[in-house]
Short mmCIF file of C-alpha atoms in Angstrom, two decimals:
data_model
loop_
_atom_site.label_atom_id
_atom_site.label_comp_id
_atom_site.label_asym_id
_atom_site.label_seq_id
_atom_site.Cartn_x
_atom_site.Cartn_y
_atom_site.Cartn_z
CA UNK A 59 42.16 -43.54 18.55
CA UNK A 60 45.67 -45.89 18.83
CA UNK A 61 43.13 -48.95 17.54
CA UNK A 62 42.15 -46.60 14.68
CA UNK A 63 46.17 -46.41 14.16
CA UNK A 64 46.68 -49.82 14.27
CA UNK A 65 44.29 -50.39 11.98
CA UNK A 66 45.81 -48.52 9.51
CA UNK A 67 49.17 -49.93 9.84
CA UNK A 68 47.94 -53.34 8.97
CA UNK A 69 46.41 -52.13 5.80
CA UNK A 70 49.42 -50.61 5.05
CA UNK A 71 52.09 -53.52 5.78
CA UNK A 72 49.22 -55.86 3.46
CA UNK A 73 50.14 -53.80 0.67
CA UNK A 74 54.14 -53.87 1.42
CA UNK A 75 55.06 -57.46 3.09
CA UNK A 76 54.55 -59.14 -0.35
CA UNK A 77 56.74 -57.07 -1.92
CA UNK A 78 59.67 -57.51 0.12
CA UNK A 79 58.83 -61.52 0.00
CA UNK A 80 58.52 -62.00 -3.43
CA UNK A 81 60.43 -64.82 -5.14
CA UNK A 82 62.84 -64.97 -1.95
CA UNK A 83 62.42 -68.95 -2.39
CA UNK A 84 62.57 -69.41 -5.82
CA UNK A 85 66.06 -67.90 -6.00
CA UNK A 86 67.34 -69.67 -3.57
CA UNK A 87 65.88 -73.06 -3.60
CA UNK A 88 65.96 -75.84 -6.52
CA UNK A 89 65.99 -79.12 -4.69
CA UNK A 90 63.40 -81.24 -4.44
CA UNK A 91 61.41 -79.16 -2.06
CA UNK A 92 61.09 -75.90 -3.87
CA UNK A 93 58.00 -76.85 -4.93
CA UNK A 94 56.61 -77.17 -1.42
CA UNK A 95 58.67 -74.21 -0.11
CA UNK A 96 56.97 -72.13 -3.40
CA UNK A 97 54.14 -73.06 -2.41
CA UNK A 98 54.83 -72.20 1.21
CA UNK A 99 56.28 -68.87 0.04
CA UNK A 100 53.34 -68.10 -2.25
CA UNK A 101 50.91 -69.40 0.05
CA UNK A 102 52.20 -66.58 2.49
CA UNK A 103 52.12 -64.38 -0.09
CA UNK A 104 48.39 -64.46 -0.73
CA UNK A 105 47.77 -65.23 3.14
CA UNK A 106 49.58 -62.24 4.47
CA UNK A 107 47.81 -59.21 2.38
CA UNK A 108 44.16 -60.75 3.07
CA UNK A 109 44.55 -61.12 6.74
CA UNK A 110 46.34 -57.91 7.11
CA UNK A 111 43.64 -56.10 5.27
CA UNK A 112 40.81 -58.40 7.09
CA UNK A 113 42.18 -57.81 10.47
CA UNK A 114 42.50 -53.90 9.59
CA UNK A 115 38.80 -53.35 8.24
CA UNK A 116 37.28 -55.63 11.33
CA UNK A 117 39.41 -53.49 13.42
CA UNK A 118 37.85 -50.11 11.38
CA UNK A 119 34.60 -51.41 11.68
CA UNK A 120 34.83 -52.13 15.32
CA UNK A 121 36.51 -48.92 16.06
CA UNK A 122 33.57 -47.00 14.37
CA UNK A 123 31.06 -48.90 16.16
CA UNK A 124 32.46 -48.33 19.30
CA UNK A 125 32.91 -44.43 18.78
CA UNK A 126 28.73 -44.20 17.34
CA UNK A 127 27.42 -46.47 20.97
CA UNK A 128 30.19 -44.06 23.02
CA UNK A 129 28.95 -41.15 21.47
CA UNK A 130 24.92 -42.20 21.81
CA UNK A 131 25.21 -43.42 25.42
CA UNK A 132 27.39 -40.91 26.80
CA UNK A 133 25.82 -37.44 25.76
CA UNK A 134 28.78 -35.66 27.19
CA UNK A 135 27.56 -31.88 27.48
CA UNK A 136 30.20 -29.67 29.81
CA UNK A 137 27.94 -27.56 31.96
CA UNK A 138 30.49 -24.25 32.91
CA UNK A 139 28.86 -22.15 35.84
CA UNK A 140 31.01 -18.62 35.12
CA UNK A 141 29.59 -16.39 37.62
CA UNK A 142 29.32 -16.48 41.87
CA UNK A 143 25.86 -16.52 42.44
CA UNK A 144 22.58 -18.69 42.89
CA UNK A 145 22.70 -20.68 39.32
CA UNK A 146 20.58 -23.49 37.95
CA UNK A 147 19.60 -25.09 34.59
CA UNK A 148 17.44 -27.84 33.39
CA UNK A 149 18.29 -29.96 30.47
CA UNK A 150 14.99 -29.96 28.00
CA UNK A 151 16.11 -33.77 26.45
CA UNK A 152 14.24 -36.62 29.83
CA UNK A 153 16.89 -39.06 30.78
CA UNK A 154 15.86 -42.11 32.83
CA UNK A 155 19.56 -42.36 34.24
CA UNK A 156 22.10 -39.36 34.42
CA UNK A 157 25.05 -38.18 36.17
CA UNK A 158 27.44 -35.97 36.75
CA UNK A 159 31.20 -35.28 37.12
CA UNK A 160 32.55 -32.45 39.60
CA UNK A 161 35.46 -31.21 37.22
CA UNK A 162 35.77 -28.11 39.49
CA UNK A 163 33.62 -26.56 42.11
CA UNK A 164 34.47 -23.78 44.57
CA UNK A 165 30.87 -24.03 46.43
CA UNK A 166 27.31 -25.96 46.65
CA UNK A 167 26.51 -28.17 43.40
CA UNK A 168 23.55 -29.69 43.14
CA UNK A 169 21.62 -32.45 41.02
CA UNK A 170 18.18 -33.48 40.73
CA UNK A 171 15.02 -33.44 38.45
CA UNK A 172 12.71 -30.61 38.01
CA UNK A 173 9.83 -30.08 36.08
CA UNK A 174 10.60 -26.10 35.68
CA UNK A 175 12.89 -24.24 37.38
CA UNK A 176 14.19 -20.73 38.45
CA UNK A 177 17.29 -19.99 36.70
CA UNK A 178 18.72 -18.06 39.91
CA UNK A 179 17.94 -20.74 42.65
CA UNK A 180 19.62 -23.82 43.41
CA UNK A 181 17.86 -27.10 42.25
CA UNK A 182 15.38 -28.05 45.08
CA UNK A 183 14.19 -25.07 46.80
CA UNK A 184 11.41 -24.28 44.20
CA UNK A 185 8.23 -26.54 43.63
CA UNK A 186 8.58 -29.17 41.68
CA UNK A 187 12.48 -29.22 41.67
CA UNK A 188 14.35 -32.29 43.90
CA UNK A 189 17.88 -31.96 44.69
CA UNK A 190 20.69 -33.46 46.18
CA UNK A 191 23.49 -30.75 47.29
CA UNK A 192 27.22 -30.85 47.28
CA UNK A 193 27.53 -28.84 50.63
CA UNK A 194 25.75 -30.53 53.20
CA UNK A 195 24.86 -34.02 51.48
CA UNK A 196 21.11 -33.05 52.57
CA UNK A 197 17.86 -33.63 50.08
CA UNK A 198 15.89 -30.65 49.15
CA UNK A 199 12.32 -31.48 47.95
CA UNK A 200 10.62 -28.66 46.77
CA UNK A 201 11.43 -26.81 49.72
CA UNK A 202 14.25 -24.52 51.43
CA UNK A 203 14.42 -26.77 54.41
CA UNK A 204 16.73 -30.39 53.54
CA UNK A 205 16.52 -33.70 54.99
CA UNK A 206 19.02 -35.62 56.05
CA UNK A 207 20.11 -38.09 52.87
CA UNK A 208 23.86 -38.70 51.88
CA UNK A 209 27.39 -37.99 52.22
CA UNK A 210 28.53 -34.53 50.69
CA UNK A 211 30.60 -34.80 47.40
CA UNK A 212 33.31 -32.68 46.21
CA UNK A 213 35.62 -31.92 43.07
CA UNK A 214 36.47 -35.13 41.31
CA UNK A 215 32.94 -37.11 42.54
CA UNK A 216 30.60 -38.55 39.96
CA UNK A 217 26.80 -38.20 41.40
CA UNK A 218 23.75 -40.05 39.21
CA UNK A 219 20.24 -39.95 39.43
CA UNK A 220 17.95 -42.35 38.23
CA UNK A 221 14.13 -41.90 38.05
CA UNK A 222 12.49 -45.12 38.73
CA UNK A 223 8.90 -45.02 37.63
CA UNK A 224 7.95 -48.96 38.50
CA UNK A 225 9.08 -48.23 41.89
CA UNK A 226 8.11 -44.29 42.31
CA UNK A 227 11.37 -43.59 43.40
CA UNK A 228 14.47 -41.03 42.44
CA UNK A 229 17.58 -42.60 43.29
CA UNK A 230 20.98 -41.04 43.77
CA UNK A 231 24.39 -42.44 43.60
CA UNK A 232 27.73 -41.20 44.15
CA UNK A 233 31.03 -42.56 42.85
CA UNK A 234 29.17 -45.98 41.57
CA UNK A 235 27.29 -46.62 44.88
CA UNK A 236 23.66 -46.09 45.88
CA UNK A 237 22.93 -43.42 48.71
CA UNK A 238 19.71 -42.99 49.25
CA UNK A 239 16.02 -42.64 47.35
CA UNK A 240 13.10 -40.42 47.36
CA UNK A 241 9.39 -41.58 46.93
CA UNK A 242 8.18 -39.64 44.18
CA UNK A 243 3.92 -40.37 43.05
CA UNK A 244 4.02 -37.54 40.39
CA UNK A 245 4.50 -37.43 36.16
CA UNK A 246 8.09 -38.85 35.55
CA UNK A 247 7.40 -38.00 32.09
CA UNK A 248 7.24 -34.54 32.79
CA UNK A 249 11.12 -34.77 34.70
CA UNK A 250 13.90 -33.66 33.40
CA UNK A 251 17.64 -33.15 34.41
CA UNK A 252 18.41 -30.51 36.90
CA UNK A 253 22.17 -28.90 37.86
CA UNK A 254 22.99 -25.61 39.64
CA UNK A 255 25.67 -24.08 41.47
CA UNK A 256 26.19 -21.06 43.50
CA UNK A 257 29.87 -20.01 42.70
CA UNK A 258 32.19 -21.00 39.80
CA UNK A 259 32.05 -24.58 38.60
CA UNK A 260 32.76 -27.30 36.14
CA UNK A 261 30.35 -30.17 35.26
CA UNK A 262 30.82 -33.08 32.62
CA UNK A 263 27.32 -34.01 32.24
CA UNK A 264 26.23 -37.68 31.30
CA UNK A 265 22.64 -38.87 30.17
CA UNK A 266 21.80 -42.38 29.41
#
């Protein structure tokens, strides 16, 4: 937002420099170099709105640009679990890479990949649901029982998950470093973003 600001401000001062210039060396100046200084004067008269307005539109343009890739490569959704209880929910758009950011969270988060789910059970425990939880850093493949996988993350952690077909693998990371990967042999078309929590939480989700 400050470049958008900027921006502005140099349209702006193109419009009122050459006012405030204007005939400052042809008032003063009759010697044999007022021609040259004119020219100098006028030449920075003509210079100074062009680049001001050139560097403010390339500055627009790049602002815009950068707010459009922002807004398509971060899909920021805020996921708000309100109630205590077993809570889950599966985002319907497939993301090959997505992660997300423990805001707040008073108990067990969890992330994974699921093809359906059941909306009061944690990510993991239910077939075809993985899961990586919050509380014990453990795996949960389709099953109640985890396996031994990670650390455990808490409020302020960012944990991805990326689904990598060529290998057969899920992958999870957390805070910008790989932990650990599952084999995974089924449809990773059919996959799709799983969170849950079991008390009151905060999530900033991310899909790439």
């Amino acid at each position: 937002m400050k470049l958008a600001y900027v921006c502005v401000f140099l349209i702006v001062c193109s419009a009122i420099l050459p006012v405030e210039m204007k005939g400052s060396y042809i008032s003063s100046r009759r010697s044999r170099t007022t021609r040259y200084n004119d020219y100098y004067v006028n030449g920075a008269q003509n210079v100074t709105p062009q680049l001001g307005l050139a560097l403010g539109l390339i500055g627009l343009v790049f602002f815009e640009r950068r707010r459009k890739l922002d807004d398509k490569s971060n899909d920021k959704n805020v996921i708000k679990f309100t109630q205590n209880g077993d809570t889950s929910m599966m985002i319907e758009e497939p993301s090959k890479y997505f992660e997300i950011v423990c805001e707040e969270m008073d108990g067990v988060v969890s992330i994974g990949v699921a093809e359906n789910i059941v909306e009061n059970r944690l990510p993991g425990w239910d077939k075809t649901t993985i899961a990586y939880h919050s509380d014990d850093g453990k795996l949960y493949n389709q099953s109640e029982k985890g396996q031994d996988f990670g650390e455990t993350f808490a409020k302020g952690d960012v944990v991805g998950c990326l689904l990598n077909a060529e290998e057969s693998t899920i992958e999870f990371s957390l805070n910008g470093k790989l932990i650990n990967s599952v084999e995974y042999h089924g449809d990773f078309n059919a996959l799709r973003p799983a969170v849950g929590a079991d008390q009151k939480s905060q999530l900033v989700l991310r899909t790439y």
